[in-house]
Amino acid sequence: KQEVTQIPAALSVPEGENLVLNCSFTDSAIYNLQWFRQDPGKGLTSLLLIQSSQREQTSGRLNASLDKSSGRSTLYIAASQPGDSATYLCAVLGNGGGADGLTFGKGTHLIIQP
Amino acid sequence: SAVISQKPSRDICQRGTSLTIQCQVDSQVTMMFWYRQQPGQSLTLIATANQGSEATYESGFVIDKFPISRPNLTFSTLTVSNMSPEDSSIYLCSVGTSHEKLFFGSGTQLSVL
């Protein structure tokens, strides 16, 4: 059964710093991997989606990489801002397709200090 | 992208009662899922809501506890039955038109006293 682990569980850094969030998964037979943002009282917002054949995806100050063979992904946030404060979730979709839904990590709770 | 309306956004319920959560989508979607997020835990898939037929439940979740309806391609409900404090969680509806990308509702924060 797929398991997704995110490190660190929580992170607090001053504004302006570059930071890296880590995600690992146990079964490398994935269809894709997504990074989500979750704000308190709100649903999930998809940030980046990486197909299993891709190595990375970029959107603005965010860059996500994928090393499927080693079961790892990282989310790089450049020049962090207080508005980036949220919980970041990593989720993988297995090769069984959408019928299995996504398997999520527990998330990294990020606080950017002004 | 799909716009999802999930109601209620939060509720406080008494032990032994039931709560029905609604998920309304502004367009027809092929897939609808229900997730639970217990405090400090990952999102866990409860079931896939199948249009016109019984939902497909994940291990550890049963229809008697979490009955699900999906009468059409834009609407689904999840009922949390005979609630106990252990059911206190965020419940999220998720929809998609392909296996590649899912969209999530804003969630229902449930507290059971």
Coordinates of C-alpha atoms in Angstrom, one line a residue:
Chain A
K1 CA 0.0 0.0 0.0
Q2 CA 1.3 3.4 -1.0
E3 CA 2.6 5.6 1.9
V4 CA 3.5 9.2 1.6
T5 CA 5.8 11.0 4.1
Q6 CA 6.5 14.7 4.3
I7 CA 9.4 16.3 6.0
P8 CA 9.5 18.6 8.0
A9 CA 6.1 18.5 9.7
A10 CA 6.4 22.1 10.5
L11 CA 8.7 24.9 9.4
S12 CA 9.0 28.6 10.4
V13 CA 11.4 30.9 8.5
P14 CA 11.8 34.7 8.1
E15 CA 10.4 36.3 5.0
G16 CA 12.6 36.3 2.0
E17 CA 14.3 32.9 2.5
N18 CA 14.3 30.2 0.0
L19 CA 13.0 26.9 1.3
V20 CA 12.6 23.2 0.4
L21 CA 9.8 20.9 1.4
N22 CA 10.3 17.2 1.0
C23 CA 8.0 14.4 0.1
S24 CA 8.8 10.6 -0.2
F25 CA 6.6 7.8 -1.4
T26 CA 7.1 4.0 -1.0
D27 CA 5.7 2.7 -4.3
S28 CA 7.4 4.2 -7.4
A29 CA 4.6 3.0 -9.7
I30 CA 2.8 6.3 -9.8
Y31 CA 0.8 8.1 -12.5
N32 CA 1.5 11.6 -11.2
L33 CA 2.4 13.6 -8.1
Q34 CA 0.7 16.8 -7.0
W35 CA 1.5 19.5 -4.5
F36 CA -1.4 21.2 -2.8
R37 CA -1.8 24.2 -0.5
Q38 CA -4.3 24.1 2.3
D39 CA -5.4 27.2 4.1
P40 CA -7.3 27.1 7.4
G41 CA -11.1 26.7 6.8
K42 CA -10.5 26.3 3.1
G43 CA -10.2 23.5 0.7
L44 CA -7.1 22.4 -1.2
T45 CA -5.6 24.4 -4.0
S46 CA -3.5 22.5 -6.5
L47 CA -0.1 24.1 -6.9
L48 CA 1.8 21.9 -9.3
L49 CA 1.2 18.5 -10.9
I50 CA 4.1 16.4 -12.2
Q51 CA 3.5 13.5 -14.5
S52 CA 5.5 10.4 -13.9
S53 CA 7.5 11.0 -17.1
Q54 CA 8.5 14.5 -16.0
R55 CA 11.3 15.7 -13.8
E56 CA 10.0 19.1 -12.7
Q57 CA 7.3 21.7 -13.0
T58 CA 7.5 25.4 -12.3
S59 CA 4.9 28.0 -11.5
G60 CA 6.1 31.5 -10.5
R61 CA 8.2 31.2 -7.3
L62 CA 7.4 27.5 -7.0
N63 CA 9.4 24.6 -8.4
A64 CA 8.6 21.0 -7.9
S65 CA 10.9 18.1 -8.8
L66 CA 10.2 14.4 -9.1
D67 CA 12.6 11.5 -8.8
K68 CA 10.3 8.6 -9.4
S69 CA 12.9 5.9 -9.1
S70 CA 14.0 7.0 -5.6
G71 CA 10.4 7.9 -4.6
R72 CA 11.1 11.5 -3.8
S73 CA 9.8 14.9 -4.7
T74 CA 10.7 18.4 -3.4
L75 CA 8.8 21.7 -3.5
Y76 CA 11.1 24.7 -3.7
I77 CA 9.7 28.1 -2.7
A78 CA 11.8 31.0 -3.7
A79 CA 11.8 34.4 -1.9
S80 CA 9.2 33.3 0.6
Q81 CA 6.4 35.8 1.6
P82 CA 4.0 35.8 4.6
G83 CA 1.2 35.0 2.2
D84 CA 2.9 31.6 1.6
S85 CA 2.0 30.6 5.2
A86 CA -0.2 27.5 4.8
T87 CA 0.0 23.7 5.0
Y88 CA 1.5 22.1 2.0
L89 CA 0.4 18.6 1.0
C90 CA 2.0 16.1 -1.3
A91 CA -0.2 13.5 -3.0
V92 CA 0.4 10.7 -5.5
L93 CA -1.9 9.1 -7.9
G94 CA -1.2 5.4 -8.5
N95 CA -1.0 3.7 -11.8
G96 CA -4.5 2.3 -11.1
G97 CA -5.7 5.7 -12.1
G98 CA -8.3 7.9 -10.5
A99 CA -10.3 5.0 -9.3
D100 CA -8.0 4.8 -6.2
G101 CA -8.0 8.5 -5.5
L102 CA -5.0 10.3 -4.2
T103 CA -2.7 9.2 -1.4
F104 CA -1.7 12.2 0.7
G105 CA 1.1 12.9 3.1
K106 CA 0.4 14.6 6.4
G107 CA 1.7 17.9 5.2
T108 CA 4.2 20.5 6.1
H109 CA 2.8 23.4 8.2
L110 CA 4.7 26.5 7.0
I111 CA 4.9 29.8 8.7
I112 CA 6.7 32.7 7.1
Q113 CA 7.6 35.4 9.6
P114 CA 7.2 39.0 8.4
Chain B
S1 CA -11.6 24.0 -13.5
A2 CA -14.7 23.0 -11.5
V3 CA -16.3 25.2 -8.9
I4 CA -17.4 23.2 -5.9
S5 CA -19.9 24.2 -3.2
Q6 CA -19.7 22.2 0.0
K7 CA -22.2 22.6 2.8
P8 CA -22.2 23.0 5.7
S9 CA -18.8 24.6 6.1
R10 CA -18.8 23.6 9.8
D11 CA -21.1 22.1 12.3
I12 CA -21.1 21.0 16.0
C13 CA -23.1 17.9 16.6
Q14 CA -24.2 15.8 19.5
R15 CA -23.1 12.2 19.9
G16 CA -25.5 9.7 18.3
T17 CA -26.9 12.1 15.7
S18 CA -26.2 12.1 12.0
L19 CA -25.0 14.9 9.6
T20 CA -25.4 15.1 5.9
I21 CA -22.8 17.0 3.9
Q22 CA -23.6 18.2 0.4
C23 CA -21.3 18.7 -2.5
Q24 CA -22.5 20.6 -5.6
V25 CA -20.4 21.2 -8.7
D26 CA -21.0 23.8 -11.4
S27 CA -20.4 21.3 -14.2
Q28 CA -20.7 17.6 -14.9
V29 CA -17.9 15.6 -13.5
T30 CA -17.1 11.9 -14.0
M31 CA -15.4 11.4 -10.7
M32 CA -16.4 12.4 -7.2
F33 CA -14.6 11.4 -4.0
W34 CA -15.1 11.9 -0.3
Y35 CA -12.1 12.4 2.0
R36 CA -11.6 12.7 5.7
Q37 CA -8.8 14.6 7.4
Q38 CA -8.6 13.8 11.1
P39 CA -6.6 16.3 13.3
G40 CA -2.9 16.1 12.5
Q41 CA -3.4 13.4 9.9
S42 CA -3.3 12.9 6.2
L43 CA -6.4 13.1 4.0
T44 CA -7.8 9.6 3.8
L45 CA -10.1 8.5 1.0
I46 CA -13.5 7.4 2.4
A47 CA -15.2 6.3 -0.9
T48 CA -15.8 7.0 -4.5
A49 CA -19.3 8.3 -5.2
N50 CA -20.6 6.5 -8.3
Q51 CA -23.4 8.0 -10.2
G52 CA -26.5 5.9 -10.1
S53 CA -25.0 3.1 -8.2
E54 CA -23.6 2.2 -4.7
A55 CA -20.4 4.0 -3.7
T56 CA -17.1 2.2 -3.5
Y57 CA -15.7 2.2 0.0
E58 CA -12.1 2.0 1.1
S59 CA -10.9 -0.4 3.7
G60 CA -12.1 0.7 7.1
F61 CA -15.1 2.6 5.9
V62 CA -18.6 1.1 5.6
I63 CA -21.9 2.1 4.0
D64 CA -23.9 2.0 7.2
K65 CA -21.6 4.6 8.8
F66 CA -21.0 6.7 5.8
P67 CA -23.9 6.4 3.4
I68 CA -23.3 8.3 0.1
S69 CA -25.7 9.3 -2.6
R70 CA -24.9 10.6 -6.1
P71 CA -28.1 11.1 -8.0
N72 CA -26.4 12.9 -11.0
L73 CA -23.1 14.1 -12.3
T74 CA -23.1 17.4 -10.4
F75 CA -24.2 16.5 -6.9
S76 CA -23.3 14.1 -4.0
T77 CA -24.0 13.8 -0.3
L78 CA -22.1 12.1 2.5
T79 CA -23.8 11.3 5.7
V80 CA -21.9 10.7 8.9
S81 CA -24.2 8.4 10.9
N82 CA -24.5 7.8 14.7
M83 CA -21.6 10.2 15.3
S84 CA -19.0 9.9 18.1
P85 CA -16.2 12.3 19.1
E86 CA -13.9 10.2 16.9
D87 CA -15.7 11.4 13.9
S88 CA -14.6 14.9 14.5
S89 CA -12.7 15.8 11.3
I90 CA -12.7 17.8 8.2
Y91 CA -14.6 16.1 5.4
L92 CA -13.7 17.1 1.8
C93 CA -15.5 16.5 -1.5
S94 CA -13.2 16.1 -4.5
V95 CA -14.2 16.0 -8.2
G96 CA -12.5 15.5 -11.5
T97 CA -13.1 15.0 -15.1
S98 CA -9.9 13.0 -15.6
H99 CA -7.6 11.0 -13.5
E100 CA -5.0 13.6 -13.8
K101 CA -6.3 16.5 -11.7
L102 CA -8.8 16.7 -8.9
F103 CA -10.4 19.7 -7.4
F104 CA -11.4 20.0 -3.8
G105 CA -14.3 21.7 -2.0
S106 CA -13.7 24.0 0.9
G107 CA -14.4 21.2 3.4
T108 CA -16.8 20.6 6.3
Q109 CA -15.3 21.0 9.8
L110 CA -17.2 18.6 12.0
S111 CA -17.0 18.6 15.8
V112 CA -18.8 16.0 17.8
L113 CA -19.5 16.5 21.4

